[in-house]
Amino acid sequence: MLSKKFRTSAVIAGVASLALGLAACAGSSDDSGDGASGDTTAAAGGGGGDAIVVGFSQVGSESGWRAANTKSIQDTLTADNGFDLKFSDAQQKQENQIQAIRSYIAQGVDYIAFSPVVESGWDGVLEEAKTAGIPVILTDRAVDSKDTSLYKTFIGSDFVKEGQRIGEYVSDTFGTEPINVVELEGTTGSAPANDRKSGFADAIKGNPNVKVIASETGNFTRAEGKTVMEGFLQAYPDIDVVYAHNDDMGLGAIEAIEAAGKVPGKDIKIVSIDGVKDGMTALSQGKINYIVECNPLLGPDLAKIIKTLNDGGTVEPRIVTQDDAFNQEQATAALPDRQY
Ligand code: GYE
């Protein structure tokens, strides 16, 4: 399985023992589309019969970030690469994820990987996986389980740091005079919503000019981001800055601001997290003012982790992906080569 042309994703920091040369290349098949639900199973053909069976429970199809993340995983954990991937979309519902994980346990898969929609409530099903002897890998989002033996590793971004970087930018750039900030939060109870909120709050707390006057969930979707922003615009006539926990909600806010006859990026500044193509395009057009990146291309590193474990190796318990940040000029320069 090592004979393909490989391209390293270069997002891992702090990986101690991953073997080199196992990274899978990013493919270029069609986008998985949105709204897909239920299970899909890649045929085990081409793997010579001893493919590694992986059950992956995805959060949903809520954002551009998620579409890129799903594509990265599906393009990497392929039969050609030695995997038999069972993939399911939980449509942002924890009960669907628990059901999917139980079904993977019942099928006796070799590994379970999932991106937990919320942080709490996983101990029971993770115990079941442990009892069945199936290693679990957390991708993208964390769980708050005290027993860290319930999973092998957690690979994903540092969401607190992302929120801090946004907070520092807002404080330094706009907070030289008194400003009113509204916050569009991610899915309630999710690790990125919790951490991006606390990181931001931490970064602005020393600057009395920066006031968060309202904060509500837009569930990481464009449609809900727009609806919540419409409500904010009606309730608060003097909003200076929107802090959106992801690009999609920021893009929804742009629509609401324009519909209210104001100019996004000028009359009301917007800062967000992710760095997906639509967000970066809006940034290069001046409609968004600043974006902190969150890399969704976790497939190659997930494949490396599983192959390492499968070969009897060990992996670090926490693998942090590296993220960038962009202003308007930097987004314009980065866009032509952007992969997602
Ligand atoms: O920022 C958002 C997505 O968990 C990091 O989930 C991920 C977040 C991402 O819906 O766009």
Short mmCIF file of C-alpha atoms and ligand atoms in Angstrom, two decimals:
data_model
loop_
_atom_site.label_atom_id
_atom_site.label_comp_id
_atom_site.label_asym_id
_atom_site.label_seq_id
_atom_site.Cartn_x
_atom_site.Cartn_y
_atom_site.Cartn_z
CA MET A 1 0.00 0.00 0.00
CA LEU A 2 2.97 2.34 0.02
CA SER A 3 3.46 2.56 -3.71
CA LYS A 4 1.28 5.59 -4.46
CA LYS A 5 2.55 9.10 -4.88
CA PHE A 6 2.24 10.80 -1.56
CA ARG A 7 1.92 14.40 -0.58
CA THR A 8 2.38 15.47 3.01
CA SER A 9 -0.29 17.70 4.44
CA ALA A 10 2.15 19.45 6.78
CA VAL A 11 -0.40 20.27 9.41
CA ILE A 12 0.88 18.17 12.29
CA ALA A 13 2.83 19.71 15.11
CA GLY A 14 4.11 17.69 17.99
CA VAL A 15 3.73 14.25 16.47
CA ALA A 16 6.30 12.03 18.05
CA SER A 17 6.08 8.73 16.37
CA LEU A 18 4.21 8.86 13.09
CA ALA A 19 6.09 6.99 10.42
CA LEU A 20 7.12 9.11 7.47
CA GLY A 21 5.87 8.29 4.02
CA LEU A 22 2.45 7.07 4.99
CA ALA A 23 0.59 10.27 4.18
CA ALA A 24 -2.01 9.74 1.53
CA CYS A 25 -2.37 12.09 -1.37
CA ALA A 26 -5.35 14.38 -1.51
CA GLY A 27 -7.54 13.27 -4.34
CA SER A 28 -9.62 15.41 -6.63
CA SER A 29 -12.93 13.62 -6.93
CA ASP A 30 -16.21 15.51 -6.83
CA ASP A 31 -17.37 17.33 -3.75
CA SER A 32 -19.52 15.15 -1.53
CA GLY A 33 -22.36 17.64 -1.76
CA ASP A 34 -24.53 18.67 1.15
CA GLY A 35 -27.40 17.16 3.02
CA ALA A 36 -26.15 13.63 2.57
CA SER A 37 -27.13 11.36 5.41
CA GLY A 38 -27.10 7.71 6.26
CA ASP A 39 -24.25 5.33 5.78
CA THR A 40 -22.05 4.92 2.79
CA THR A 41 -19.48 2.21 2.58
CA ALA A 42 -16.53 2.19 0.26
CA ALA A 43 -15.99 -1.20 -1.29
CA ALA A 44 -13.02 -3.04 0.11
CA GLY A 45 -11.84 -3.91 -3.39
CA GLY A 46 -8.23 -3.20 -4.28
CA GLY A 47 -7.13 -3.72 -0.71
CA GLY A 48 -6.32 -7.37 -1.22
CA GLY A 49 -8.77 -8.47 1.48
CA ASP A 50 -6.95 -7.09 4.50
CA ALA A 51 -8.15 -3.50 4.32
CA ILE A 52 -8.35 -1.60 7.62
CA VAL A 53 -12.04 -1.11 8.38
CA VAL A 54 -12.76 2.36 9.77
CA GLY A 55 -16.15 3.62 10.93
CA PHE A 56 -16.31 7.42 10.76
CA SER A 57 -19.17 9.38 12.30
CA GLN A 58 -19.24 12.91 10.91
CA VAL A 59 -20.98 15.82 12.66
CA GLY A 60 -23.11 16.86 9.70
CA SER A 61 -23.00 19.04 6.59
CA GLU A 62 -23.40 22.38 8.32
CA SER A 63 -20.62 24.43 6.75
CA GLY A 64 -18.02 24.81 4.02
CA TRP A 65 -15.44 23.67 6.57
CA ARG A 66 -17.36 20.45 7.12
CA ALA A 67 -17.66 19.77 3.38
CA ALA A 68 -13.88 20.14 3.02
CA ASN A 69 -13.27 17.94 6.06
CA THR A 70 -15.58 15.19 4.75
CA LYS A 71 -13.95 15.30 1.32
CA SER A 72 -10.47 15.08 2.86
CA ILE A 73 -11.43 12.00 4.86
CA GLN A 74 -13.26 10.27 2.01
CA ASP A 75 -10.48 11.06 -0.47
CA THR A 76 -7.82 9.65 1.86
CA LEU A 77 -9.30 6.60 3.55
CA THR A 78 -9.78 4.84 0.22
CA ALA A 79 -9.55 1.20 -0.84
CA ASP A 80 -6.43 2.05 -2.89
CA ASN A 81 -4.88 3.31 0.28
CA GLY A 82 -5.70 0.16 2.24
CA PHE A 83 -8.91 1.29 3.96
CA ASP A 84 -12.53 0.22 3.98
CA LEU A 85 -14.32 3.40 5.13
CA LYS A 86 -17.82 3.32 6.58
CA PHE A 87 -19.01 6.92 6.72
CA SER A 88 -22.13 8.38 8.30
CA ASP A 89 -23.46 11.94 8.66
CA ALA A 90 -25.16 12.63 12.02
CA GLN A 91 -26.90 15.82 10.90
CA GLN A 92 -25.65 17.66 13.98
CA LYS A 93 -27.43 15.27 16.38
CA GLN A 94 -25.58 13.51 19.18
CA GLU A 95 -28.08 10.64 19.30
CA ASN A 96 -27.35 9.91 15.63
CA GLN A 97 -23.62 9.80 16.37
CA ILE A 98 -24.10 7.45 19.33
CA GLN A 99 -26.24 5.20 17.12
CA ALA A 100 -23.60 5.22 14.36
CA ILE A 101 -20.82 4.36 16.81
CA ARG A 102 -22.90 1.52 18.29
CA SER A 103 -23.47 0.17 14.82
CA TYR A 104 -19.74 0.31 14.05
CA ILE A 105 -19.09 -1.61 17.29
CA ALA A 106 -21.72 -4.20 16.30
CA GLN A 107 -20.09 -4.57 12.88
CA GLY A 108 -16.71 -5.14 14.52
CA VAL A 109 -14.81 -2.44 12.63
CA ASP A 110 -11.06 -2.14 13.27
CA TYR A 111 -11.11 1.57 14.24
CA ILE A 112 -13.72 4.18 15.04
CA ALA A 113 -13.09 7.85 14.34
CA PHE A 114 -15.52 10.65 14.95
CA SER A 115 -15.93 14.38 15.30
CA PRO A 116 -18.14 14.81 18.38
CA VAL A 117 -20.92 17.33 17.82
CA VAL A 118 -20.90 18.37 21.51
CA GLU A 119 -18.28 17.91 24.23
CA SER A 120 -20.19 16.00 26.90
CA GLY A 121 -22.14 12.76 27.15
CA TRP A 122 -19.76 10.32 25.45
CA ASP A 123 -18.46 8.18 28.29
CA GLY A 124 -21.06 5.40 27.92
CA VAL A 125 -20.59 4.70 24.24
CA LEU A 126 -16.81 5.13 24.44
CA GLU A 127 -16.74 2.53 27.24
CA GLU A 128 -18.65 0.19 24.92
CA ALA A 129 -16.02 0.65 22.21
CA LYS A 130 -13.23 0.08 24.72
CA THR A 131 -14.87 -3.09 25.99
CA ALA A 132 -15.15 -4.31 22.40
CA GLY A 133 -11.43 -3.60 21.95
CA ILE A 134 -11.96 -1.04 19.17
CA PRO A 135 -9.58 1.94 19.32
CA VAL A 136 -11.26 5.37 18.99
CA ILE A 137 -9.71 8.48 17.43
CA LEU A 138 -11.21 11.91 17.98
CA THR A 139 -10.91 14.20 14.98
CA ASP A 140 -11.56 17.94 14.91
CA ARG A 141 -13.59 18.30 18.16
CA ALA A 142 -12.86 17.24 21.73
CA VAL A 143 -14.88 15.39 24.37
CA ASP A 144 -14.84 16.31 28.06
CA SER A 145 -14.42 12.71 29.29
CA LYS A 146 -12.11 12.52 32.31
CA ASP A 147 -10.95 9.03 31.33
CA THR A 148 -8.51 9.69 28.51
CA SER A 149 -7.98 5.96 28.00
CA LEU A 150 -11.32 6.03 26.14
CA TYR A 151 -9.59 7.33 23.02
CA LYS A 152 -6.14 7.03 21.46
CA THR A 153 -5.63 10.61 20.37
CA PHE A 154 -7.39 13.84 19.56
CA ILE A 155 -6.30 15.54 16.34
CA GLY A 156 -7.52 19.05 15.56
CA SER A 157 -6.97 22.77 15.97
CA ASP A 158 -6.49 24.75 19.18
CA PHE A 159 -9.86 26.52 19.29
CA VAL A 160 -9.01 28.62 22.36
CA LYS A 161 -6.04 30.04 20.51
CA GLU A 162 -8.19 30.79 17.47
CA GLY A 163 -10.59 32.81 19.62
CA GLN A 164 -7.67 34.58 21.30
CA ARG A 165 -6.16 35.59 17.97
CA ILE A 166 -9.48 37.05 16.85
CA GLY A 167 -9.86 38.86 20.19
CA GLU A 168 -6.36 40.32 19.96
CA TYR A 169 -7.03 41.55 16.43
CA VAL A 170 -10.34 43.17 17.43
CA SER A 171 -8.82 44.74 20.52
CA ASP A 172 -5.74 46.10 18.73
CA THR A 173 -7.39 47.16 15.46
CA PHE A 174 -10.87 48.39 16.38
CA GLY A 175 -10.66 48.68 20.17
CA THR A 176 -8.68 51.94 20.18
CA GLU A 177 -12.08 53.56 20.75
CA PRO A 178 -15.26 52.20 22.39
CA ILE A 179 -16.87 49.45 20.24
CA ASN A 180 -19.94 47.23 20.48
CA VAL A 181 -19.39 43.61 19.43
CA VAL A 182 -22.05 41.01 18.67
CA GLU A 183 -21.06 37.35 18.72
CA LEU A 184 -22.47 34.60 16.51
CA GLU A 185 -21.70 31.44 18.42
CA GLY A 186 -21.24 27.96 17.01
CA THR A 187 -23.32 24.93 18.00
CA THR A 188 -24.19 25.13 21.70
CA GLY A 189 -22.07 22.76 23.76
CA SER A 190 -19.56 22.07 20.97
CA ALA A 191 -15.84 22.35 21.69
CA PRO A 192 -15.23 25.05 19.04
CA ALA A 193 -18.12 27.20 20.31
CA ASN A 194 -17.03 26.87 23.95
CA ASP A 195 -13.35 27.47 23.23
CA ARG A 196 -13.67 30.23 20.65
CA LYS A 197 -15.93 32.12 23.05
CA SER A 198 -13.60 31.78 26.03
CA GLY A 199 -10.45 32.52 24.01
CA PHE A 200 -11.98 35.72 22.66
CA ALA A 201 -13.29 36.80 26.07
CA ASP A 202 -9.85 36.24 27.52
CA ALA A 203 -8.10 38.33 24.85
CA ILE A 204 -10.41 41.37 25.17
CA LYS A 205 -10.78 41.42 28.94
CA GLY A 206 -7.96 43.92 29.44
CA ASN A 207 -9.49 46.43 27.01
CA PRO A 208 -12.50 48.28 28.46
CA ASN A 209 -13.27 49.73 25.01
CA VAL A 210 -14.39 46.33 23.69
CA LYS A 211 -17.90 45.38 24.81
CA VAL A 212 -19.78 42.23 23.75
CA ILE A 213 -23.39 43.47 23.77
CA ALA A 214 -25.07 40.27 22.50
CA SER A 215 -24.12 36.65 21.89
CA GLU A 216 -26.32 33.95 20.38
CA THR A 217 -25.88 30.65 18.58
CA GLY A 218 -26.15 30.47 14.80
CA ASN A 219 -25.33 26.75 14.89
CA PHE A 220 -22.38 27.17 12.48
CA THR A 221 -24.74 27.58 9.49
CA ARG A 222 -25.11 30.43 7.03
CA ALA A 223 -28.92 30.47 7.29
CA GLU A 224 -28.99 30.66 11.09
CA GLY A 225 -26.16 33.18 11.14
CA LYS A 226 -28.25 35.41 8.89
CA THR A 227 -31.40 35.04 11.02
CA VAL A 228 -29.60 35.78 14.27
CA MET A 229 -27.87 38.79 12.70
CA GLU A 230 -31.23 40.14 11.47
CA GLY A 231 -32.44 40.02 15.08
CA PHE A 232 -29.29 41.75 16.34
CA LEU A 233 -29.65 44.52 13.74
CA GLN A 234 -33.21 45.18 14.87
CA ALA A 235 -32.40 45.11 18.57
CA TYR A 236 -29.12 47.07 18.50
CA PRO A 237 -28.75 50.16 16.29
CA ASP A 238 -25.07 50.66 17.08
CA ILE A 239 -23.19 47.45 16.27
CA ASP A 240 -19.53 48.02 15.33
CA VAL A 241 -18.15 44.48 14.99
CA VAL A 242 -19.53 40.97 14.34
CA TYR A 243 -17.46 38.09 15.72
CA ALA A 244 -18.63 34.93 13.93
CA HIS A 245 -17.33 31.60 15.24
CA ASN A 246 -17.13 30.40 11.62
CA ASP A 247 -17.06 31.85 8.12
CA ASP A 248 -20.49 30.54 7.18
CA MET A 249 -22.21 32.52 9.94
CA GLY A 250 -20.13 35.54 8.93
CA LEU A 251 -21.38 35.11 5.36
CA GLY A 252 -24.96 34.93 6.67
CA ALA A 253 -24.28 38.14 8.62
CA ILE A 254 -23.10 39.84 5.41
CA GLU A 255 -26.46 39.09 3.79
CA ALA A 256 -28.36 40.49 6.79
CA ILE A 257 -26.20 43.62 6.97
CA GLU A 258 -26.57 44.33 3.24
CA ALA A 259 -30.34 43.76 3.44
CA ALA A 260 -30.42 46.36 6.23
CA GLY A 261 -28.78 48.89 3.88
CA LYS A 262 -25.37 48.87 5.58
CA VAL A 263 -21.95 48.02 4.18
CA PRO A 264 -20.31 44.90 5.67
CA GLY A 265 -16.61 45.36 6.40
CA LYS A 266 -17.06 49.16 6.64
CA ASP A 267 -20.19 50.22 8.57
CA ILE A 268 -20.03 46.97 10.50
CA LYS A 269 -16.75 45.06 10.66
CA ILE A 270 -16.74 41.25 10.53
CA VAL A 271 -14.16 38.81 11.87
CA SER A 272 -14.49 35.03 11.62
CA ILE A 273 -12.74 31.67 11.84
CA ASP A 274 -12.15 28.89 9.23
CA GLY A 275 -10.68 30.36 6.05
CA VAL A 276 -12.85 28.44 3.58
CA LYS A 277 -12.94 29.72 0.00
CA ASP A 278 -16.20 31.68 0.33
CA GLY A 279 -14.94 33.34 3.51
CA MET A 280 -11.56 34.17 1.98
CA THR A 281 -13.31 35.58 -1.11
CA ALA A 282 -15.46 37.86 1.08
CA LEU A 283 -12.30 38.89 2.94
CA SER A 284 -10.48 39.74 -0.27
CA GLN A 285 -13.52 41.81 -1.31
CA GLY A 286 -13.37 43.72 1.98
CA LYS A 287 -16.71 42.40 3.28
CA ILE A 288 -14.96 40.46 6.04
CA ASN A 289 -12.03 42.16 7.81
CA TYR A 290 -9.99 39.31 9.29
CA ILE A 291 -10.05 35.51 9.35
CA VAL A 292 -8.20 33.04 11.56
CA GLU A 293 -7.76 29.77 9.72
CA CYS A 294 -8.89 26.35 10.96
CA ASN A 295 -7.49 23.60 8.78
CA PRO A 296 -10.13 21.00 7.81
CA LEU A 297 -7.81 18.71 5.83
CA LEU A 298 -7.47 16.07 8.53
CA GLY A 299 -7.77 13.00 6.28
CA PRO A 300 -4.06 12.41 5.58
CA ASP A 301 -3.12 12.72 9.25
CA LEU A 302 -5.99 10.50 10.33
CA ALA A 303 -4.76 7.88 7.85
CA LYS A 304 -1.21 8.16 9.24
CA ILE A 305 -2.43 7.79 12.82
CA ILE A 306 -4.45 4.68 12.00
CA LYS A 307 -1.61 3.08 10.02
CA THR A 308 0.81 3.83 12.85
CA LEU A 309 -1.50 2.25 15.43
CA ASN A 310 -2.17 -0.65 13.11
CA ASP A 311 1.56 -1.29 12.82
CA GLY A 312 1.77 -1.45 16.63
CA GLY A 313 3.12 2.10 17.04
CA THR A 314 1.99 4.79 19.43
CA VAL A 315 0.76 8.32 18.78
CA GLU A 316 0.76 11.47 20.88
CA PRO A 317 -2.48 11.88 22.88
CA ARG A 318 -3.03 15.36 21.42
CA ILE A 319 -2.05 16.40 17.91
CA VAL A 320 -2.56 20.10 17.18
CA THR A 321 -2.96 21.27 13.60
CA GLN A 322 -1.27 24.52 12.57
CA ASP A 323 -3.43 27.47 11.56
CA ASP A 324 -2.72 30.77 9.84
CA ALA A 325 -4.48 34.15 9.92
CA PHE A 326 -5.34 36.50 7.06
CA ASN A 327 -6.13 40.14 6.39
CA GLN A 328 -7.49 41.40 3.07
CA GLU A 329 -4.17 41.48 1.17
CA GLN A 330 -3.07 38.12 2.55
CA ALA A 331 -6.39 36.53 1.57
CA THR A 332 -6.11 37.91 -1.96
CA ALA A 333 -2.60 36.47 -2.24
CA ALA A 334 -3.60 33.08 -0.80
CA LEU A 335 -6.84 32.53 -2.74
CA PRO A 336 -5.47 31.19 -6.05
CA ASP A 337 -3.75 28.24 -4.31
CA ARG A 338 -6.42 27.62 -1.69
CA GLN A 339 -7.40 23.94 -1.52
CA TYR A 340 -10.76 24.45 0.24
O1 GYE B 1 -15.11 25.80 12.39
C1 GYE B 1 -17.20 25.05 11.57
C2 GYE B 1 -17.78 23.69 11.53
O2 GYE B 1 -15.50 21.81 14.35
C3 GYE B 1 -13.73 23.20 13.65
O3 GYE B 1 -17.30 23.07 12.71
C4 GYE B 1 -15.07 22.65 13.35
C5 GYE B 1 -16.13 23.71 13.10
C6 GYE B 1 -15.83 24.69 12.00
O4 GYE B 1 -19.11 23.66 11.37
O5 GYE B 1 -17.29 25.70 10.33
#
